[in-house]
Coordinates of C-alpha atoms in Angstrom, one line a residue:
M7 CA -59.6 -27.1 6.4
S8 CA -57.0 -29.8 5.3
T9 CA -57.8 -31.7 2.1
V10 CA -57.6 -35.5 2.5
S11 CA -57.2 -37.7 -0.6
R12 CA -57.2 -41.5 -0.9
L13 CA -55.0 -43.2 -3.5
P14 CA -54.1 -46.8 -3.8
G15 CA -52.5 -47.9 -0.5
I16 CA -52.1 -44.4 0.9
V17 CA -54.0 -41.5 2.4
T18 CA -52.7 -38.0 2.0
T19 CA -53.4 -34.8 3.8
D20 CA -52.5 -31.3 2.5
R21 CA -50.8 -29.1 5.1
V22 CA -50.0 -25.4 4.6
F23 CA -47.9 -23.3 7.0
Q24 CA -47.1 -19.6 7.3
V25 CA -43.4 -19.1 8.0
P26 CA -41.2 -16.0 8.1
L27 CA -39.2 -15.2 5.0
D28 CA -36.4 -14.4 7.3
H29 CA -36.4 -16.4 10.5
A30 CA -34.2 -13.7 12.1
A31 CA -37.2 -11.4 11.7
P32 CA -40.1 -13.6 12.6
Q33 CA -42.6 -10.7 12.6
G34 CA -41.6 -9.7 9.1
E35 CA -42.8 -10.9 5.7
Q36 CA -44.5 -14.3 5.7
I37 CA -44.5 -16.9 3.0
E38 CA -46.3 -20.2 2.6
V39 CA -44.7 -23.7 2.9
Y40 CA -46.7 -26.6 1.7
A41 CA -46.3 -30.2 2.9
R42 CA -48.1 -33.4 2.1
E43 CA -48.7 -35.9 4.9
V44 CA -48.8 -39.5 3.8
V45 CA -49.9 -42.5 5.8
A46 CA -50.6 -46.1 4.9
A47 CA -54.3 -46.8 4.2
G48 CA -56.0 -48.1 7.3
R49 CA -53.5 -46.5 9.6
E50 CA -54.8 -43.0 9.5
R51 CA -55.7 -43.0 13.3
D52 CA -52.6 -44.8 14.5
D53 CA -50.1 -42.9 16.7
L54 CA -47.1 -43.3 14.4
P55 CA -43.7 -41.6 14.6
W56 CA -43.2 -38.9 11.9
L57 CA -40.6 -39.0 9.2
L58 CA -39.8 -35.7 7.4
F59 CA -38.5 -36.2 3.9
L60 CA -36.1 -33.6 2.5
Q61 CA -36.0 -33.7 -1.2
G62 CA -32.9 -33.4 -3.4
G63 CA -32.2 -30.2 -5.3
P64 CA -31.9 -27.4 -4.5
G65 CA -35.1 -26.1 -5.9
G66 CA -36.9 -29.5 -6.3
K67 CA -40.4 -30.0 -5.0
A68 CA -41.2 -33.3 -3.2
A69 CA -42.5 -36.3 -5.2
R70 CA -46.2 -36.6 -5.8
P71 CA -47.0 -40.1 -4.8
L72 CA -49.7 -42.0 -6.7
T73 CA -49.5 -45.2 -4.8
R74 CA -47.5 -46.9 -2.1
D75 CA -44.3 -47.4 -4.1
T76 CA -40.6 -46.6 -4.2
W77 CA -39.2 -45.9 -0.8
L78 CA -42.6 -45.1 0.7
K79 CA -43.4 -48.8 0.5
R80 CA -40.9 -49.3 3.3
A81 CA -41.3 -46.0 5.2
L82 CA -45.1 -46.4 5.6
D83 CA -44.6 -49.7 7.5
D84 CA -43.3 -47.6 10.5
Y85 CA -43.9 -43.9 9.9
R86 CA -46.3 -41.2 9.0
V87 CA -44.4 -39.3 6.3
L88 CA -44.3 -35.6 5.6
L89 CA -43.2 -34.7 2.1
L90 CA -42.0 -31.1 2.2
D91 CA -42.1 -28.7 -0.8
Q92 CA -39.1 -26.7 0.3
R93 CA -39.6 -23.0 0.2
G94 CA -40.0 -21.6 -3.3
T95 CA -40.9 -24.9 -4.9
G96 CA -44.1 -26.8 -5.8
R97 CA -47.1 -25.5 -3.8
S98 CA -45.1 -23.5 -1.4
T99 CA -44.9 -19.8 -2.3
P100 CA -43.2 -20.2 -5.7
A101 CA -40.0 -18.5 -6.8
T102 CA -39.9 -18.4 -10.6
R103 CA -39.3 -15.8 -13.4
Q104 CA -43.1 -15.0 -13.2
T105 CA -43.3 -14.5 -9.4
L106 CA -39.9 -12.9 -8.9
A107 CA -40.7 -10.2 -11.4
R108 CA -43.2 -8.8 -8.8
R109 CA -40.5 -8.3 -6.3
G110 CA -38.6 -5.6 -8.2
G111 CA -35.2 -5.7 -9.9
P112 CA -32.4 -8.2 -9.8
R113 CA -31.0 -6.8 -6.5
E114 CA -34.4 -7.2 -4.7
Q115 CA -34.8 -10.7 -6.2
A116 CA -31.3 -11.7 -5.1
D117 CA -31.8 -10.4 -1.6
Y118 CA -35.1 -12.4 -1.4
L119 CA -33.6 -15.6 -2.7
A120 CA -30.7 -15.3 -0.2
H121 CA -33.3 -16.7 2.3
F122 CA -33.9 -19.9 0.3
R123 CA -30.9 -22.0 1.4
A124 CA -30.6 -25.0 3.7
D125 CA -30.5 -23.0 6.9
S126 CA -33.9 -21.5 6.1
I127 CA -35.3 -24.8 5.0
V128 CA -34.3 -26.3 8.3
R129 CA -35.8 -23.5 10.3
D130 CA -39.1 -24.0 8.3
S131 CA -39.0 -27.6 9.2
E132 CA -38.5 -26.9 12.9
L133 CA -41.4 -24.5 13.0
I134 CA -43.6 -27.0 11.2
R135 CA -42.6 -29.8 13.7
T136 CA -43.6 -27.7 16.7
R137 CA -46.9 -26.9 15.1
L138 CA -47.7 -30.4 14.1
L139 CA -46.2 -32.4 17.0
G140 CA -45.5 -29.9 19.7
A141 CA -42.2 -28.6 20.9
D142 CA -41.3 -31.6 23.0
R143 CA -41.9 -34.3 20.4
P144 CA -39.0 -34.8 17.9
W145 CA -39.3 -36.6 14.5
S146 CA -37.1 -38.6 12.2
V147 CA -35.6 -37.1 9.0
L148 CA -34.7 -38.7 5.6
G149 CA -32.5 -36.5 3.4
Q150 CA -31.9 -37.4 -0.2
S151 CA -28.9 -35.7 -2.0
F152 CA -29.3 -32.0 -1.2
G153 CA -31.8 -33.1 1.4
G154 CA -28.9 -34.8 3.1
F155 CA -27.0 -31.5 3.0
C156 CA -30.0 -30.0 4.7
T157 CA -30.0 -32.8 7.3
L158 CA -26.4 -32.0 8.2
T159 CA -27.6 -28.4 8.7
Y160 CA -30.4 -29.7 10.8
L161 CA -28.0 -31.6 13.0
S162 CA -26.0 -28.4 13.3
V163 CA -28.9 -26.0 14.1
A164 CA -31.6 -28.0 15.9
P165 CA -30.5 -31.5 16.7
E166 CA -33.1 -31.5 19.6
G167 CA -35.8 -31.8 16.9
L168 CA -34.5 -35.1 15.7
T169 CA -34.8 -38.7 17.0
E170 CA -32.8 -40.1 14.1
A171 CA -31.5 -39.1 10.7
F172 CA -31.2 -41.1 7.5
I173 CA -29.1 -39.7 4.6
T174 CA -28.9 -41.1 1.1
G175 CA -26.3 -39.8 -1.3
G176 CA -26.1 -36.5 0.6
L177 CA -23.0 -36.3 2.9
A178 CA -21.7 -32.9 1.9
G179 CA -18.1 -31.8 2.4
L180 CA -18.3 -29.7 5.5
A181 CA -15.4 -27.4 4.6
D182 CA -15.5 -27.8 0.8
S183 CA -15.8 -24.7 -1.3
A184 CA -17.6 -24.7 -4.6
D185 CA -14.1 -24.9 -6.3
D186 CA -13.3 -28.0 -4.2
V187 CA -16.6 -29.6 -5.2
Y188 CA -16.2 -29.1 -9.0
R189 CA -12.5 -29.8 -9.1
A190 CA -13.4 -33.2 -7.7
A191 CA -16.5 -33.6 -9.8
Y192 CA -15.1 -33.2 -13.3
P193 CA -12.9 -36.3 -13.1
R194 CA -15.9 -38.4 -11.9
V195 CA -17.8 -37.2 -14.9
V196 CA -15.0 -38.2 -17.2
R197 CA -15.2 -41.7 -15.8
K198 CA -19.0 -41.8 -16.3
N199 CA -18.4 -40.8 -19.9
E200 CA -15.9 -43.6 -20.3
D201 CA -18.3 -46.1 -18.8
H202 CA -21.1 -44.9 -21.1
Y203 CA -19.0 -45.1 -24.3
A204 CA -17.7 -48.6 -23.2
R205 CA -21.3 -49.7 -22.9
F206 CA -22.5 -48.0 -26.1
P207 CA -19.5 -47.6 -28.4
Q208 CA -21.7 -46.5 -31.3
D209 CA -22.6 -43.4 -29.2
V210 CA -19.1 -42.0 -29.8
E211 CA -19.8 -41.3 -33.4
A212 CA -23.5 -40.4 -32.7
A213 CA -22.5 -37.7 -30.2
R214 CA -19.7 -36.4 -32.5
R215 CA -22.2 -36.1 -35.4
I216 CA -24.7 -34.1 -33.3
A217 CA -22.0 -31.9 -31.7
A218 CA -20.5 -31.1 -35.1
H219 CA -23.9 -30.1 -36.4
L220 CA -24.7 -27.9 -33.4
A221 CA -21.2 -26.3 -33.5
D222 CA -22.1 -24.9 -36.9
S223 CA -25.9 -24.5 -36.5
P224 CA -27.4 -24.3 -33.0
A225 CA -30.9 -25.7 -32.9
T226 CA -34.1 -24.1 -31.6
L227 CA -36.0 -26.1 -29.1
P228 CA -39.8 -26.3 -29.0
D229 CA -39.9 -23.8 -26.1
G230 CA -37.7 -21.3 -27.9
G231 CA -34.6 -22.3 -26.1
V232 CA -31.3 -22.7 -27.9
L233 CA -29.5 -26.1 -28.2
T234 CA -25.9 -25.2 -28.5
V235 CA -23.1 -27.8 -28.4
E236 CA -22.5 -26.9 -24.8
A237 CA -26.2 -27.4 -24.0
F238 CA -26.0 -30.8 -25.8
Q239 CA -23.1 -31.8 -23.5
A240 CA -25.2 -30.9 -20.5
L241 CA -27.4 -33.9 -21.3
G242 CA -24.7 -35.8 -19.3
M243 CA -26.7 -35.0 -16.2
L244 CA -28.4 -38.2 -17.1
L245 CA -25.3 -40.3 -16.4
G246 CA -25.6 -39.9 -12.7
G247 CA -28.7 -42.1 -12.4
G248 CA -28.8 -45.9 -12.5
N249 CA -30.6 -46.1 -15.8
G250 CA -29.2 -42.8 -17.1
S251 CA -26.7 -44.2 -19.5
G252 CA -29.4 -46.2 -21.3
A253 CA -31.7 -43.2 -21.4
L254 CA -29.0 -41.1 -23.0
H255 CA -28.3 -43.8 -25.5
Y256 CA -32.0 -44.0 -26.5
L257 CA -32.1 -40.2 -26.8
L258 CA -29.2 -40.2 -29.2
E259 CA -30.4 -43.0 -31.4
E260 CA -33.5 -40.9 -32.4
A261 CA -31.5 -37.8 -33.2
W262 CA -31.9 -37.6 -37.0
V263 CA -34.7 -37.6 -39.5
E264 CA -34.5 -37.2 -43.3
G265 CA -36.0 -33.8 -44.1
A266 CA -36.7 -32.0 -47.3
A267 CA -33.2 -30.6 -47.4
G268 CA -31.5 -33.7 -46.1
P269 CA -30.7 -35.0 -42.6
E270 CA -31.9 -32.7 -39.7
L271 CA -32.3 -33.1 -36.0
S272 CA -35.7 -34.7 -35.3
D273 CA -38.5 -33.1 -33.4
T274 CA -38.5 -36.2 -31.1
F275 CA -34.9 -35.6 -30.2
L276 CA -35.3 -31.8 -29.7
A277 CA -38.4 -32.4 -27.5
S278 CA -36.5 -35.0 -25.4
A279 CA -33.5 -32.7 -25.1
Q280 CA -35.7 -29.9 -23.9
A281 CA -37.4 -32.1 -21.3
Q282 CA -33.9 -32.8 -19.8
L283 CA -32.5 -29.3 -20.2
S284 CA -35.3 -26.9 -19.3
F285 CA -35.4 -25.4 -15.9
A286 CA -39.0 -24.2 -16.3
G287 CA -40.2 -26.6 -13.7
G288 CA -37.5 -25.8 -11.2
P289 CA -35.5 -22.6 -11.9
L290 CA -34.1 -22.4 -8.3
Y291 CA -32.0 -25.4 -9.1
A292 CA -30.0 -23.3 -11.5
V293 CA -30.2 -20.0 -9.7
L294 CA -29.2 -21.3 -6.3
H295 CA -27.1 -24.3 -7.2
E296 CA -23.7 -23.1 -6.4
S297 CA -24.9 -21.1 -3.3
I298 CA -25.4 -24.4 -1.5
Y299 CA -21.6 -24.5 -1.1
G300 CA -21.2 -20.9 -0.1
Q301 CA -20.0 -20.4 3.5
R302 CA -18.3 -17.5 5.2
S303 CA -15.6 -19.7 6.6
V304 CA -14.9 -21.3 3.2
D305 CA -13.0 -19.1 0.7
Q306 CA -14.9 -16.0 2.0
G307 CA -18.2 -17.6 0.9
G308 CA -18.2 -16.6 -2.7
T309 CA -18.8 -19.1 -5.5
G310 CA -18.3 -17.0 -8.7
W311 CA -19.6 -19.5 -11.3
S312 CA -17.2 -22.1 -10.1
A313 CA -18.2 -24.9 -12.5
G314 CA -17.6 -22.6 -15.5
R315 CA -14.3 -21.3 -14.2
L316 CA -12.9 -24.7 -13.4
R317 CA -14.0 -26.3 -16.6
K318 CA -11.0 -24.6 -18.2
E319 CA -8.8 -26.9 -16.0
F320 CA -10.3 -29.9 -17.8
P321 CA -9.8 -29.2 -21.6
Q322 CA -11.1 -32.7 -22.5
F323 CA -14.6 -31.1 -22.1
D324 CA -13.9 -28.7 -25.0
A325 CA -16.3 -30.2 -27.6
R326 CA -14.9 -28.2 -30.5
A327 CA -11.3 -29.3 -29.7
A328 CA -12.6 -32.9 -29.5
L329 CA -14.2 -32.6 -32.9
E330 CA -10.9 -31.4 -34.4
S331 CA -8.8 -34.0 -32.8
G332 CA -11.1 -37.0 -33.4
A333 CA -11.6 -37.5 -29.6
P334 CA -15.0 -38.4 -28.1
V335 CA -17.2 -35.5 -27.2
L336 CA -17.6 -35.6 -23.4
F337 CA -20.9 -34.8 -21.7
T338 CA -20.9 -32.7 -18.5
G339 CA -22.8 -33.4 -15.3
E340 CA -24.4 -31.5 -12.4
M341 CA -22.9 -28.2 -13.4
I342 CA -24.6 -24.9 -13.8
Y343 CA -23.0 -22.4 -16.3
P344 CA -23.7 -18.7 -17.0
W345 CA -24.7 -19.5 -20.6
M346 CA -27.7 -21.4 -19.4
F347 CA -29.3 -18.1 -18.5
D348 CA -29.1 -17.1 -22.1
S349 CA -30.2 -20.3 -23.7
D350 CA -33.2 -21.3 -21.5
P351 CA -36.3 -19.0 -21.7
A352 CA -37.2 -19.9 -18.1
L353 CA -33.9 -18.5 -16.8
R354 CA -33.3 -15.5 -19.1
P355 CA -35.2 -13.0 -16.9
L356 CA -33.2 -14.2 -13.9
K357 CA -29.7 -13.8 -15.4
E358 CA -28.7 -10.6 -13.5
T359 CA -30.2 -12.0 -10.3
A360 CA -28.1 -15.1 -10.7
E361 CA -25.0 -13.0 -11.4
L362 CA -25.6 -11.1 -8.1
L363 CA -25.9 -14.4 -6.2
A364 CA -22.8 -15.8 -7.7
A365 CA -20.9 -12.7 -6.6
R366 CA -22.3 -12.7 -3.1
T367 CA -19.6 -13.3 -0.4
D368 CA -21.6 -13.1 2.9
W369 CA -23.2 -16.5 2.9
P370 CA -23.5 -17.7 6.5
D371 CA -22.0 -21.0 7.5
L372 CA -24.3 -24.0 7.0
Y373 CA -22.6 -26.5 9.3
D374 CA -21.4 -26.3 12.9
R375 CA -18.5 -28.6 13.0
E376 CA -18.1 -28.5 16.7
R377 CA -21.7 -29.4 17.3
L378 CA -21.5 -32.2 14.7
A379 CA -18.4 -33.6 16.4
A380 CA -20.4 -33.8 19.6
N381 CA -23.6 -35.2 17.9
R382 CA -25.8 -37.5 19.9
V383 CA -28.6 -38.1 17.3
P384 CA -28.3 -41.5 15.6
V385 CA -27.3 -40.9 12.0
V386 CA -26.9 -43.5 9.2
A387 CA -26.0 -42.8 5.6
A388 CA -25.9 -44.6 2.3
V389 CA -22.8 -43.5 0.4
Y390 CA -22.8 -44.6 -3.3
H391 CA -19.3 -45.6 -4.3
D392 CA -19.8 -44.5 -7.9
D393 CA -21.9 -41.4 -7.2
M394 CA -21.4 -38.8 -10.0
Y395 CA -23.0 -36.0 -8.0
V396 CA -21.5 -36.2 -4.5
D397 CA -17.8 -37.0 -4.0
T398 CA -17.3 -40.2 -2.1
A399 CA -14.1 -39.1 -0.4
A400 CA -15.7 -35.9 0.9
S401 CA -18.7 -37.9 2.1
L402 CA -16.5 -40.3 4.1
E403 CA -14.5 -37.4 5.6
T404 CA -17.8 -35.9 6.7
A405 CA -18.9 -39.2 8.1
R406 CA -15.7 -39.2 10.3
A407 CA -16.4 -35.7 11.5
V408 CA -20.0 -36.4 12.7
R409 CA -20.0 -38.2 16.0
G410 CA -21.6 -41.6 15.8
L411 CA -22.5 -41.5 12.1
R412 CA -22.5 -44.9 10.5
T413 CA -22.1 -45.4 6.7
W414 CA -23.2 -48.1 4.3
I415 CA -20.9 -47.8 1.2
T416 CA -22.3 -49.6 -1.8
N417 CA -21.9 -49.7 -5.6
E418 CA -25.1 -51.7 -6.1
W419 CA -27.0 -48.4 -6.6
E420 CA -26.2 -45.0 -8.1
H421 CA -27.3 -41.6 -6.7
D422 CA -31.0 -42.4 -7.3
G423 CA -30.8 -45.6 -5.2
L424 CA -33.4 -44.5 -2.7
R425 CA -36.0 -44.0 -5.4
V426 CA -35.3 -47.0 -7.7
S427 CA -34.4 -49.7 -5.1
G428 CA -38.0 -50.4 -4.1
G429 CA -37.4 -49.6 -0.5
T430 CA -34.2 -51.7 -0.2
V431 CA -31.9 -48.7 0.6
L432 CA -34.2 -47.3 3.2
D433 CA -34.8 -50.7 4.8
R434 CA -31.0 -51.2 5.2
L435 CA -30.6 -47.8 6.8
I436 CA -33.5 -48.4 9.2
A437 CA -32.0 -51.7 10.2
M438 CA -28.6 -50.1 10.8
A439 CA -30.2 -47.4 13.0
R440 CA -31.9 -50.2 15.1
G441 CA -28.7 -52.2 15.4
E442 CA -30.1 -55.0 13.2
A443 CA -27.5 -54.6 10.4

């Protein structure tokens, strides 16, 4: 029996589906995938078109709406929305250090997690569509960030299931390897650092002081994690959001407190840093992150800790060298490094599993470039000109490769524009799809 809940302006219904772990073996092991149906209050009985929302990530559960706000404010004017907890996340059969331990050793865990990429998420979505709507009724899809990557896979695998596709900050490079992705990403992160320090020049010294302290004495976080100077630099993940620079500044300004033995890092700072750095709420983000770029036809499919390897090509990110030379300490961005599986308690038990996934070379291709070149599904995409996470040049190359795809290129919003624009981004894309903009 589905659970129905009423919240301000919305009515939600819980949906749970049994799907094959491996869609190539539909009679084999089954897992659960959870989705939350959301409709505007008063429209529960209306025959509305469906809009599937594919969350960013990988490894991120769908948002938990409390009211009709953010992009839902616009979406619910026209659609019945399905918020999918992609396999392994949220209320779907979870994949964490706790649950994966029951599957055996690292090899068994890695083989299991090999089924948690975009191709499996899309096949889950298609199975859910046929059960909810029937095989002959397609739906619309909205893909944010990694959800946009999944949308491109959807257009490659099962375009017959879609009436239209909206993508925000998620046009992946169809033929880009992990090395291509990070070689383009590091310079963008440098620019985000430059913008941050131009906005908050006092943070140059603030970051250097913290980094110098951590270089000598790594700190212990409240959950037992270790805040090294490299972990401190990883707070730069914040710089990709519209308000991220300000959030990082406020975090730094509360770094110190006068203790019994002199200045020490404050509990407030350490708790805030932990909230940003811990993967306890979404370990798949770290474990599977580079695998979203793995494809057989691209550098034989392997990723091999690309972000860590390529960091050596950008010595300006060496914090210890920066401390010696007097240069600003640069923060990193959306990069996953092997040391994270030592410093984060939520990841430590998954270290060998992550190593096996990083060494894997038989990842199947995620995009069918010939099928995308012949695409007939209306596709519109918001491309954020200053996006720290997704390369604009690669996005535009993909846009040219997908038949009929129309782009809106804007620097009014950052990567989180869908969430923070109050429905403006989605409204623009809907208007474009309808020929009204």
